[in-house]
Short mmCIF file of C-alpha atoms and ligand atoms in Angstrom, two decimals:
data_model
loop_
_atom_site.label_atom_id
_atom_site.label_comp_id
_atom_site.label_asym_id
_atom_site.label_seq_id
_atom_site.Cartn_x
_atom_site.Cartn_y
_atom_site.Cartn_z
CA MET A 1233 -122.43 -125.64 -19.71
CA GLY A 1234 -118.81 -126.38 -19.98
CA ARG A 1235 -116.62 -124.50 -21.69
CA GLY A 1236 -114.15 -127.44 -23.10
CA ARG A 1237 -114.66 -130.43 -25.78
CA ALA A 1238 -116.30 -133.47 -23.40
CA ARG A 1239 -120.46 -132.39 -23.33
CA VAL A 1240 -122.17 -135.26 -20.94
CA ALA A 1241 -125.84 -136.33 -21.73
CA ALA A 1242 -127.83 -138.10 -18.97
CA SER A 1243 -129.18 -141.48 -19.05
CA ILE A 1244 -132.30 -141.57 -17.19
CA LEU A 1245 -132.71 -145.19 -17.21
CA ASP A 1246 -131.88 -144.88 -13.57
CA ALA A 1247 -133.74 -141.77 -12.56
CA ASP A 1248 -136.83 -141.96 -10.26
CA PHE A 1249 -139.33 -142.57 -12.81
CA GLY A 1250 -142.08 -141.43 -10.14
CA ASN A 1251 -140.97 -138.15 -10.36
CA LEU A 1252 -139.74 -137.00 -13.95
CA TYR A 1253 -139.87 -133.59 -12.59
CA ARG A 1254 -137.95 -133.38 -10.24
CA VAL A 1255 -135.59 -135.60 -12.12
CA ILE A 1256 -135.21 -132.80 -14.68
CA ARG A 1257 -134.79 -129.86 -12.29
CA GLN A 1258 -132.24 -131.42 -10.59
CA LEU A 1259 -130.12 -132.67 -13.97
CA GLU A 1260 -130.73 -129.22 -15.76
CA LYS A 1261 -129.13 -127.51 -12.16
CA ALA A 1262 -126.45 -129.68 -11.96
CA GLY A 1263 -125.24 -128.61 -15.45
CA VAL A 1264 -126.12 -131.31 -17.50
CA ASP A 1265 -125.13 -130.97 -21.73
CA ARG A 1266 -128.16 -133.00 -23.03
CA LEU A 1267 -130.54 -135.92 -21.62
CA HIS A 1268 -130.02 -139.09 -23.40
CA LEU A 1269 -132.95 -141.91 -23.62
CA ASP A 1270 -133.49 -145.43 -23.77
CA VAL A 1271 -136.45 -146.86 -25.56
CA MET A 1272 -136.40 -150.38 -25.28
CA ASP A 1273 -139.21 -152.98 -26.64
CA GLY A 1274 -138.31 -156.20 -25.26
CA HIS A 1275 -138.09 -157.33 -28.27
CA PHE A 1276 -133.87 -155.96 -29.87
CA VAL A 1277 -133.23 -155.71 -26.21
CA PRO A 1278 -134.42 -158.11 -23.19
CA ASN A 1279 -135.61 -154.87 -21.06
CA LEU A 1280 -139.18 -153.34 -22.17
CA THR A 1281 -138.71 -149.05 -21.05
CA PHE A 1282 -140.71 -146.59 -22.27
CA GLY A 1283 -142.00 -144.70 -26.02
CA PRO A 1284 -142.98 -141.92 -27.75
CA ASP A 1285 -145.18 -140.07 -25.54
CA ILE A 1286 -142.83 -140.40 -22.31
CA VAL A 1287 -140.54 -138.75 -25.17
CA ALA A 1288 -143.13 -135.82 -25.29
CA ALA A 1289 -143.65 -135.12 -21.66
CA ILE A 1290 -140.22 -134.86 -20.98
CA ARG A 1291 -139.71 -132.76 -24.17
CA ARG A 1292 -142.57 -130.68 -22.24
CA LEU A 1293 -140.71 -130.61 -19.00
CA THR A 1294 -137.25 -129.61 -20.78
CA LYS A 1295 -135.06 -127.41 -23.11
CA LEU A 1296 -132.40 -129.34 -22.42
CA PRO A 1297 -130.72 -131.06 -26.42
CA LEU A 1298 -132.84 -134.27 -26.21
CA ASP A 1299 -130.92 -137.83 -28.23
CA VAL A 1300 -133.35 -140.38 -28.37
CA HIS A 1301 -131.62 -143.86 -28.51
CA LEU A 1302 -134.09 -146.55 -29.80
CA MET A 1303 -132.53 -149.99 -28.36
CA ILE A 1304 -135.79 -151.26 -30.83
CA ALA A 1305 -136.93 -153.90 -32.99
CA GLU A 1306 -138.20 -151.77 -36.12
CA PRO A 1307 -137.07 -148.43 -35.86
CA SER A 1308 -138.55 -147.55 -39.34
CA ARG A 1309 -142.54 -148.26 -37.37
CA TYR A 1310 -141.78 -145.33 -35.08
CA VAL A 1311 -139.63 -143.28 -36.44
CA ASP A 1312 -142.39 -140.78 -36.75
CA ARG A 1313 -144.12 -140.33 -33.48
CA PHE A 1314 -140.68 -139.87 -32.07
CA ILE A 1315 -139.42 -137.20 -34.64
CA LYS A 1316 -143.11 -135.53 -33.30
CA ALA A 1317 -141.98 -136.93 -30.01
CA GLY A 1318 -139.94 -133.33 -29.73
CA SER A 1319 -136.12 -135.11 -30.09
CA ASP A 1320 -133.43 -133.61 -31.51
CA SER A 1321 -131.56 -137.12 -32.80
CA ILE A 1322 -133.01 -140.24 -33.08
CA THR A 1323 -130.07 -142.75 -32.80
CA PHE A 1324 -131.44 -146.66 -34.23
CA HIS A 1325 -129.20 -149.68 -34.15
CA ILE A 1326 -127.30 -150.76 -36.94
CA GLU A 1327 -128.23 -154.13 -35.52
CA ALA A 1328 -132.54 -154.17 -36.50
CA PRO A 1329 -133.52 -156.61 -39.00
CA GLU A 1330 -134.47 -153.52 -40.63
CA SER A 1331 -132.76 -154.16 -44.18
CA GLU A 1332 -130.34 -151.64 -45.38
CA GLU A 1333 -132.80 -149.73 -48.02
CA LEU A 1334 -135.21 -149.10 -44.60
CA LYS A 1335 -132.09 -148.22 -42.72
CA LEU A 1336 -131.79 -144.82 -44.79
CA GLU A 1337 -134.96 -144.60 -45.85
CA THR A 1338 -135.57 -144.17 -41.79
CA LEU A 1339 -132.01 -141.79 -41.44
CA GLY A 1340 -133.56 -139.90 -44.58
CA LYS A 1341 -137.03 -139.01 -42.75
CA VAL A 1342 -134.85 -138.03 -39.80
CA ARG A 1343 -132.75 -135.74 -42.22
CA GLU A 1344 -135.81 -134.19 -43.46
CA ALA A 1345 -137.22 -133.12 -40.33
CA ARG A 1346 -133.93 -131.07 -40.01
CA LEU A 1347 -132.73 -133.63 -36.46
CA ASP A 1348 -129.86 -134.77 -35.97
CA PRO A 1349 -130.13 -139.06 -37.53
CA GLY A 1350 -127.25 -141.76 -36.39
CA LEU A 1351 -126.71 -145.33 -35.99
CA ALA A 1352 -126.15 -147.14 -32.56
CA VAL A 1353 -122.39 -150.35 -32.65
CA SER A 1354 -123.48 -152.56 -30.40
CA PRO A 1355 -120.26 -154.69 -28.63
CA SER A 1356 -120.17 -156.94 -31.65
CA THR A 1357 -120.25 -154.83 -34.49
CA PRO A 1358 -117.76 -153.02 -36.30
CA VAL A 1359 -117.71 -149.37 -36.87
CA GLU A 1360 -116.56 -150.51 -40.69
CA ALA A 1361 -120.25 -152.23 -40.70
CA LEU A 1362 -121.81 -148.27 -40.82
CA LYS A 1363 -120.18 -147.18 -44.48
CA PRO A 1364 -123.07 -147.56 -46.67
CA TYR A 1365 -124.72 -145.16 -44.58
CA ILE A 1366 -122.38 -142.80 -43.36
CA LYS A 1367 -123.57 -139.17 -45.42
CA LEU A 1368 -126.64 -140.05 -43.91
CA LEU A 1369 -124.84 -140.30 -39.82
CA ASP A 1370 -124.66 -136.62 -37.72
CA VAL A 1371 -124.20 -139.41 -34.76
CA ILE A 1372 -122.95 -142.69 -34.17
CA LEU A 1373 -122.91 -144.32 -31.11
CA ILE A 1374 -120.71 -146.79 -29.32
CA MET A 1375 -121.90 -148.76 -26.47
CA THR A 1376 -119.73 -150.04 -25.00
CA VAL A 1377 -121.56 -152.08 -23.22
CA GLU A 1378 -124.23 -154.57 -24.38
CA PRO A 1379 -127.73 -152.55 -24.20
CA GLY A 1380 -130.07 -153.33 -22.28
CA PHE A 1381 -129.45 -152.34 -19.38
CA GLY A 1382 -127.59 -149.78 -17.24
CA GLY A 1383 -124.98 -149.59 -14.51
CA GLN A 1384 -122.55 -152.46 -16.61
CA LYS A 1385 -119.00 -152.46 -16.20
CA PHE A 1386 -117.26 -150.71 -19.08
CA MET A 1387 -115.92 -152.62 -22.11
CA LYS A 1388 -112.13 -150.51 -22.13
CA GLU A 1389 -111.61 -152.87 -25.05
CA MET A 1390 -114.45 -151.12 -27.01
CA ALA A 1391 -113.19 -147.08 -26.51
CA PRO A 1392 -111.22 -147.76 -29.58
CA LYS A 1393 -114.05 -147.55 -31.69
CA ILE A 1394 -114.55 -144.28 -30.62
CA ALA A 1395 -111.40 -142.79 -32.62
CA GLU A 1396 -112.33 -145.08 -36.71
CA ALA A 1397 -116.32 -143.70 -36.25
CA ALA A 1398 -114.62 -140.44 -35.92
CA LYS A 1399 -111.73 -141.67 -38.82
CA LEU A 1400 -115.42 -142.11 -40.77
CA PHE A 1401 -117.25 -139.37 -40.09
CA LYS A 1402 -113.94 -137.20 -40.80
CA PRO A 1403 -113.97 -136.44 -44.93
CA ARG A 1404 -116.73 -133.98 -43.30
CA PRO A 1405 -115.59 -130.90 -41.74
CA HIS A 1406 -118.73 -130.21 -38.95
CA GLY A 1407 -121.89 -131.34 -37.93
CA TRP A 1408 -121.37 -134.91 -36.40
CA GLU A 1409 -119.95 -136.28 -33.23
CA VAL A 1410 -119.08 -139.19 -31.58
CA HIS A 1411 -121.04 -140.69 -28.44
CA VAL A 1412 -120.02 -143.25 -25.95
CA ASP A 1413 -122.58 -144.97 -23.65
CA GLY A 1414 -122.41 -147.53 -21.00
CA GLY A 1415 -120.44 -148.17 -18.22
CA VAL A 1416 -119.13 -144.70 -18.26
CA SER A 1417 -118.33 -142.58 -15.11
CA ARG A 1418 -115.57 -140.68 -13.65
CA GLU A 1419 -113.65 -144.41 -13.81
CA THR A 1420 -113.89 -144.53 -17.70
CA ALA A 1421 -114.24 -140.75 -18.86
CA GLU A 1422 -110.49 -140.23 -19.56
CA ILE A 1423 -109.88 -142.71 -22.24
CA CYS A 1424 -113.46 -142.11 -23.88
CA GLY A 1425 -111.38 -138.46 -24.23
CA GLU A 1426 -108.20 -140.30 -25.45
CA PHE A 1427 -109.86 -141.79 -28.19
CA GLY A 1428 -111.41 -137.62 -29.02
CA VAL A 1429 -114.98 -139.16 -27.83
CA ASP A 1430 -117.50 -135.95 -28.49
CA ILE A 1431 -120.38 -137.24 -26.40
CA LEU A 1432 -120.49 -139.04 -22.97
CA VAL A 1433 -123.42 -141.12 -21.78
CA VAL A 1434 -123.94 -141.27 -17.98
CA GLY A 1435 -126.66 -143.28 -16.39
CA SER A 1436 -126.14 -144.59 -13.32
CA ALA A 1437 -122.74 -142.95 -12.69
CA LEU A 1438 -124.88 -139.81 -11.93
CA PHE A 1439 -127.70 -140.93 -9.73
CA GLN A 1440 -125.80 -142.43 -7.05
CA ARG A 1441 -126.65 -142.13 -3.04
CA GLY A 1442 -123.95 -139.63 -1.27
CA ARG A 1443 -122.76 -138.54 -4.58
CA ASP A 1444 -122.63 -135.04 -5.98
CA MET A 1445 -124.12 -134.98 -9.89
CA THR A 1446 -123.04 -131.38 -10.38
CA ARG A 1447 -119.26 -132.82 -9.56
CA GLU A 1448 -119.73 -136.44 -10.92
CA ILE A 1449 -120.82 -134.17 -14.05
CA ASN A 1450 -117.88 -131.14 -14.44
CA LEU A 1451 -115.19 -134.66 -13.69
CA VAL A 1452 -116.17 -136.25 -16.26
CA ARG A 1453 -116.25 -133.89 -18.63
CA LEU A 1454 -112.43 -132.76 -17.35
CA LEU A 1455 -111.25 -135.96 -16.72
CA ALA A 1456 -112.20 -136.69 -20.74
CA ASP A 1457 -110.91 -133.38 -22.15
CA GLU A 1458 -107.73 -134.09 -19.75
CA GLY A 1459 -107.13 -137.60 -21.86
CA TRP A 1460 -107.77 -135.30 -25.12
CA ARG A 1461 -105.42 -132.96 -24.68
CA ARG A 1462 -103.14 -135.88 -23.82
CA GLU A 1463 -102.87 -138.12 -26.84
CA ILE A 1464 -104.79 -136.30 -29.22
CA GLY A 1465 -104.28 -132.39 -28.72
CA HIS A 1466 -100.44 -133.42 -28.18
CA GLY A 1467 -100.80 -131.04 -24.93
CA GLU A 1468 -102.71 -128.47 -26.60
CA PRO A 1469 -105.83 -127.53 -25.00
CA PRO A 1470 -109.16 -128.79 -27.11
CA ILE A 1471 -111.00 -126.10 -29.12
CA PRO A 1472 -114.28 -125.20 -26.74
CA ARG A 1473 -117.01 -126.51 -28.70
CA ASP A 1474 -120.10 -124.48 -28.68
CA GLU A 1475 -118.22 -121.11 -29.77
CA TRP A 1476 -118.17 -119.11 -32.48
CA ARG A 1477 -114.76 -117.34 -33.76
CA VAL A 1478 -114.25 -114.27 -36.49
CA VAL A 1479 -112.52 -115.18 -39.31
CA ALA A 1480 -113.36 -112.01 -41.49
CA GLN A 1481 -115.40 -108.36 -41.77
CA LEU A 1482 -115.39 -107.33 -44.37
CA PRO A 1483 -118.38 -104.81 -46.12
CA ARG A 1484 -122.49 -106.21 -45.60
CA GLU A 1485 -122.67 -108.40 -49.38
CA GLU A 1486 -118.73 -109.22 -49.54
CA ALA A 1487 -119.67 -110.71 -46.16
CA GLU A 1488 -122.63 -112.07 -47.28
CA GLN A 1489 -121.46 -113.68 -50.35
CA LEU A 1490 -118.88 -114.94 -48.20
CA SER A 1491 -120.99 -117.17 -45.43
CA ARG A 1492 -122.68 -118.44 -48.80
CA ARG A 1493 -119.37 -119.64 -49.82
CA ILE A 1494 -119.02 -121.44 -46.57
CA GLU A 1495 -121.67 -123.14 -46.11
CA GLN A 1496 -120.97 -124.83 -48.79
CA GLU A 1497 -118.68 -126.05 -47.28
CA GLY A 1498 -120.79 -127.25 -45.26
CA ILE A 1499 -120.21 -124.80 -41.78
CA PRO A 1500 -122.44 -122.85 -40.31
CA ALA A 1501 -122.07 -119.03 -40.78
CA LEU A 1502 -122.80 -116.17 -39.06
CA VAL A 1503 -122.54 -112.45 -39.84
CA MET A 1504 -123.20 -109.94 -38.21
CA ARG A 1505 -122.48 -106.10 -37.36
CA SER A 1506 -119.69 -104.81 -36.57
CA GLY A 1507 -121.06 -101.70 -34.65
CA PRO A 1508 -123.08 -100.00 -34.28
CA LEU A 1509 -125.04 -97.88 -37.49
CA VAL A 1510 -123.21 -94.88 -36.71
CA GLN A 1511 -125.03 -91.12 -38.78
CA GLY A 1512 -127.11 -94.02 -40.69
CA VAL A 1513 -123.71 -96.06 -42.13
CA GLU A 1514 -123.51 -99.17 -42.39
CA PRO A 1515 -120.77 -100.99 -40.64
CA GLU A 1516 -118.57 -103.29 -42.41
CA ARG A 1517 -120.02 -107.30 -41.30
CA ILE A 1518 -118.05 -109.94 -39.48
CA VAL A 1519 -118.33 -113.51 -40.16
CA MET A 1520 -118.13 -115.79 -37.74
CA VAL A 1521 -117.55 -119.84 -37.62
CA PRO A 1522 -117.82 -122.67 -35.04
CA ALA A 1523 -114.67 -121.98 -33.22
CA THR A 1524 -113.65 -125.99 -34.14
CA ALA A 1525 -114.40 -125.59 -37.81
CA GLU A 1526 -112.20 -121.89 -38.03
CA VAL A 1527 -108.36 -124.12 -39.53
CA TYR A 1528 -110.96 -125.81 -41.81
CA THR A 1529 -112.43 -122.90 -42.80
CA ARG A 1530 -109.31 -120.35 -43.45
CA THR A 1531 -107.64 -123.34 -45.11
CA ALA A 1532 -110.26 -123.86 -47.54
CA LEU A 1533 -111.77 -120.40 -48.12
CA LYS A 1534 -107.83 -119.28 -48.25
CA LEU A 1535 -108.65 -116.79 -45.47
CA GLY A 1536 -105.10 -116.65 -43.80
CA PHE A 1537 -104.68 -117.15 -40.47
CA ALA A 1538 -104.41 -113.47 -39.39
CA PRO A 1539 -105.73 -113.26 -35.53
CA GLU A 1540 -108.72 -112.06 -34.66
CA ASP A 1541 -110.80 -111.26 -31.60
CA ASP A 1542 -112.94 -114.60 -30.37
CA LEU A 1543 -116.07 -114.32 -28.89
C1 LIG B 2827 -127.66 -149.17 -21.98
C2 LIG B 2827 -127.95 -147.54 -22.63
C3 LIG B 2827 -127.41 -146.63 -21.61
C4 LIG B 2827 -127.46 -147.21 -20.00
C5 LIG B 2827 -125.98 -145.90 -19.69
O1 LIG B 2827 -128.24 -149.87 -22.82
O2 LIG B 2827 -128.01 -147.24 -23.69
O3 LIG B 2827 -127.27 -145.79 -21.83
O4 LIG B 2827 -128.66 -147.23 -19.49
O5 LIG B 2827 -126.40 -146.52 -18.63
P1 LIG B 2827 -125.09 -146.86 -17.15
O6 LIG B 2827 -124.27 -145.27 -17.61
O7 LIG B 2827 -125.96 -147.04 -16.00
O8 LIG B 2827 -124.48 -147.41 -18.09
ZN1 LIG B 2828 -128.70 -145.49 -24.36
#
């Protein structure tokens, strides 16, 4: 897994479906962070791919997180099957011809199953349309091609929607991600990073003859982080995703109390022993939060900014 901020989800649409086992081993070896599975029903988009049984089969083949991207007309009808199939996140389109009420219910089901619910926006839909749903979303997926087919050209004018999506999430300190999907490659990763993307979905660029998959994935992550550093980070390197930071060291009771207060803010907290038991005496506990939420946590809980050890 990369050390930086951006993460790559591989779309297998352009892979050899005759040998999914080999494809997945290859993607794992190349260091992809997640898999992005495109489900199409021939109604919502003019193309057909696969359904929940294939998702379940892929689940059995890998431990990588599975992002299921439903390009189907009736997400409410099939969501239970995709939950059972072992998805980690389920994202469907806001353009799906179902009522707002039904969409909210579908997102709620995904949340109840403790998976990440998401909505995708096609190029002609403004990000603003997501407003009524934002509280129920962990994922916003920005389409940079018309949904339906792999291998299309990245629509550059859609990139600012990534920042708009992040802004919509912003009041929430943790637990959301903006994905970008369609035509992402070494040529377009940087602009996605400039607008603050979290997850880059990469399909056909990974499956080109003569190209090294590992290098392609590393390049996409690197260039996205490069763009982030220049436009958002004011020259500072991004805070690595998936890293935890110590925000306090306290006696056990107090540490547990603090962790509960942190979690009330919507931030996950870990409590661990600061060292081994010495002559039966319990050591103090360290309290940790995701690095990306450190500043917020320290500010919100008035913990101060004393430098602590990184993990
Ligand atoms: C398009 C799909 C994408 C696509 C990605 O409808 O949602 O996931 O397959 O493939 P590339 O990277 O080739 O655009
Ligand atoms: Zn997709």
